[in-house]
Short mmCIF file of C-alpha atoms in Angstrom, two decimals:
data_model
loop_
_atom_site.label_atom_id
_atom_site.label_comp_id
_atom_site.label_asym_id
_atom_site.label_seq_id
_atom_site.Cartn_x
_atom_site.Cartn_y
_atom_site.Cartn_z
CA MET A 29 -29.36 240.41 169.93
CA VAL A 30 -27.86 240.84 173.35
CA SER A 31 -24.21 240.34 174.11
CA ALA A 32 -22.57 240.13 177.58
CA ILE A 33 -18.98 239.89 178.75
CA ASP A 34 -18.00 237.98 181.83
CA LYS A 35 -15.89 240.37 183.88
CA THR A 36 -13.99 237.60 185.68
CA ASP A 37 -12.58 235.79 182.65
CA GLY A 38 -13.30 238.16 179.74
CA ARG A 39 -15.49 235.63 177.83
CA SER A 40 -18.29 237.07 175.81
CA SER A 41 -21.63 235.56 174.96
CA LYS A 42 -24.37 236.60 172.53
CA ILE A 43 -28.01 235.52 172.49
CA THR A 44 -30.90 236.43 170.30
CA ILE A 45 -34.19 237.05 171.97
CA THR A 46 -37.26 236.35 169.81
CA ASN A 47 -40.87 236.84 170.69
CA ASP A 48 -42.20 233.64 169.13
CA LYS A 49 -43.02 231.74 172.25
CA GLY A 50 -45.67 232.73 174.73
CA ARG A 51 -47.46 235.06 172.30
CA LEU A 52 -51.21 235.07 172.21
CA SER A 53 -52.90 234.33 168.99
CA LYS A 54 -55.36 236.75 167.51
CA GLU A 55 -58.26 234.39 168.52
CA GLU A 56 -57.02 234.23 172.05
CA ILE A 57 -56.85 238.00 172.24
CA GLU A 58 -60.34 238.35 170.81
CA ARG A 59 -61.65 235.80 173.30
CA MET A 60 -60.05 237.61 176.17
CA VAL A 61 -61.53 240.95 175.07
CA ALA A 62 -65.02 239.30 174.73
CA ASP A 63 -64.69 237.81 178.21
CA ALA A 64 -63.73 241.18 179.62
CA GLU A 65 -66.81 242.75 177.99
CA LYS A 66 -69.02 239.94 179.27
CA TYR A 67 -67.89 240.39 182.83
CA ARG A 68 -67.87 244.18 182.79
CA ALA A 69 -71.51 244.44 183.88
CA ASP A 70 -70.89 241.98 186.77
CA ASP A 71 -67.85 243.92 187.80
CA GLU A 72 -69.85 247.16 187.82
CA LYS A 73 -72.54 245.62 189.98
CA VAL A 74 -69.90 244.40 192.40
CA ALA A 75 -68.28 247.88 192.44
CA GLN A 76 -71.60 249.60 193.04
CA ARG A 77 -72.43 247.19 195.87
CA ILE A 78 -69.06 247.79 197.48
CA GLN A 79 -69.54 251.58 197.06
CA ALA A 80 -73.01 251.39 198.67
CA ARG A 81 -71.62 249.34 201.58
CA ASN A 82 -68.72 251.79 202.08
CA GLY A 83 -71.14 254.71 202.06
CA MET A 84 -73.34 253.09 204.70
CA GLU A 85 -70.39 252.10 206.75
CA SER A 86 -69.00 255.62 206.65
CA TYR A 87 -72.39 257.03 207.68
CA VAL A 88 -72.74 254.56 210.57
CA TYR A 89 -69.28 255.25 211.95
CA ASN A 90 -69.83 259.05 211.64
CA LEU A 91 -73.14 258.72 213.35
CA ARG A 92 -71.63 256.64 216.16
CA SER A 93 -68.81 259.14 216.64
CA THR A 94 -71.26 262.07 216.80
CA LEU A 95 -73.49 260.19 219.30
CA GLN A 96 -70.49 259.37 221.46
CA GLU A 97 -69.49 263.02 221.36
CA LEU A 98 -72.95 264.01 222.44
CA GLU A 99 -73.05 261.32 225.10
CA ASN A 100 -69.84 262.69 226.59
CA VAL A 101 -71.32 266.19 226.81
CA ILE A 102 -74.53 264.84 228.39
CA GLN A 103 -72.59 262.81 230.92
CA GLU A 104 -70.50 265.81 231.93
CA ALA A 105 -73.74 267.79 232.39
CA ILE A 106 -75.31 265.05 234.51
CA THR A 107 -72.22 264.85 236.65
CA TRP A 108 -72.24 268.60 237.14
CA LEU A 109 -75.90 268.54 238.16
CA GLU A 110 -75.27 265.75 240.62
CA ASN A 111 -72.28 267.60 242.17
CA ASN A 112 -73.96 271.01 242.22
CA GLN A 113 -77.49 270.43 243.49
CA GLU A 114 -77.40 273.55 245.61
CA ALA A 115 -76.10 275.86 242.83
CA GLU A 116 -77.61 279.23 242.37
CA LYS A 117 -80.02 280.13 239.59
CA GLU A 118 -77.33 281.99 237.69
CA GLU A 119 -74.99 278.99 237.83
CA TYR A 120 -77.65 276.77 236.35
CA GLU A 121 -78.36 279.32 233.59
CA HIS A 122 -74.62 279.77 232.87
CA LYS A 123 -74.06 276.03 232.79
CA GLN A 124 -77.03 275.49 230.46
CA LYS A 125 -75.81 278.13 228.06
CA SER A 126 -72.35 276.54 228.08
CA LEU A 127 -74.00 273.12 227.50
CA GLU A 128 -76.00 274.55 224.61
CA LYS A 129 -72.95 276.16 223.15
CA THR A 130 -71.21 272.77 223.19
CA ALA A 131 -74.18 270.51 222.31
CA ASN A 132 -75.85 272.52 219.60
CA PRO A 133 -73.09 272.11 217.01
CA ILE A 134 -73.13 268.42 217.69
CA MET A 135 -76.90 268.35 217.30
CA ILE A 136 -76.66 270.29 214.04
CA LYS A 137 -74.04 267.73 212.84
CA LEU A 138 -76.38 264.96 213.84
CA ASN A 139 -79.32 266.53 212.09
CA SER A 140 -77.32 267.11 208.91
CA ASN A 141 -76.26 263.45 208.93
CA PHE A 142 -79.92 262.51 209.30
CA SER A 143 -81.03 264.92 206.60
CA GLU A 144 -78.37 263.61 204.13
CA SER A 145 -79.47 260.04 204.72
CA ASN A 146 -83.08 260.92 203.83
CA ASN A 147 -82.15 262.45 200.49
#
């Protein structure tokens, strides 16, 4: 039983709340449980499909990001070559070492992504 008092005029009211209406019968509950069991396998298949799609999507975006990173490094090297055609041997060697230092970690990352996808 719940009682309430109206603060404006001081009147009180009491109501009793029962749980008779809207309750599920035992049969309805059993049917709902059976339906849940029946659709569990379908739900698992959908979840696995979504997980596989998300895995592939993540791989593709990581791969694209890595390739873009490598493309930027390559473009910088090409631009340097075009602008420094008369550079000395030491400059070319220094620039190549610098390029390798930058590009090799990206290549390793790319190779590890490739290796993971083949397992």
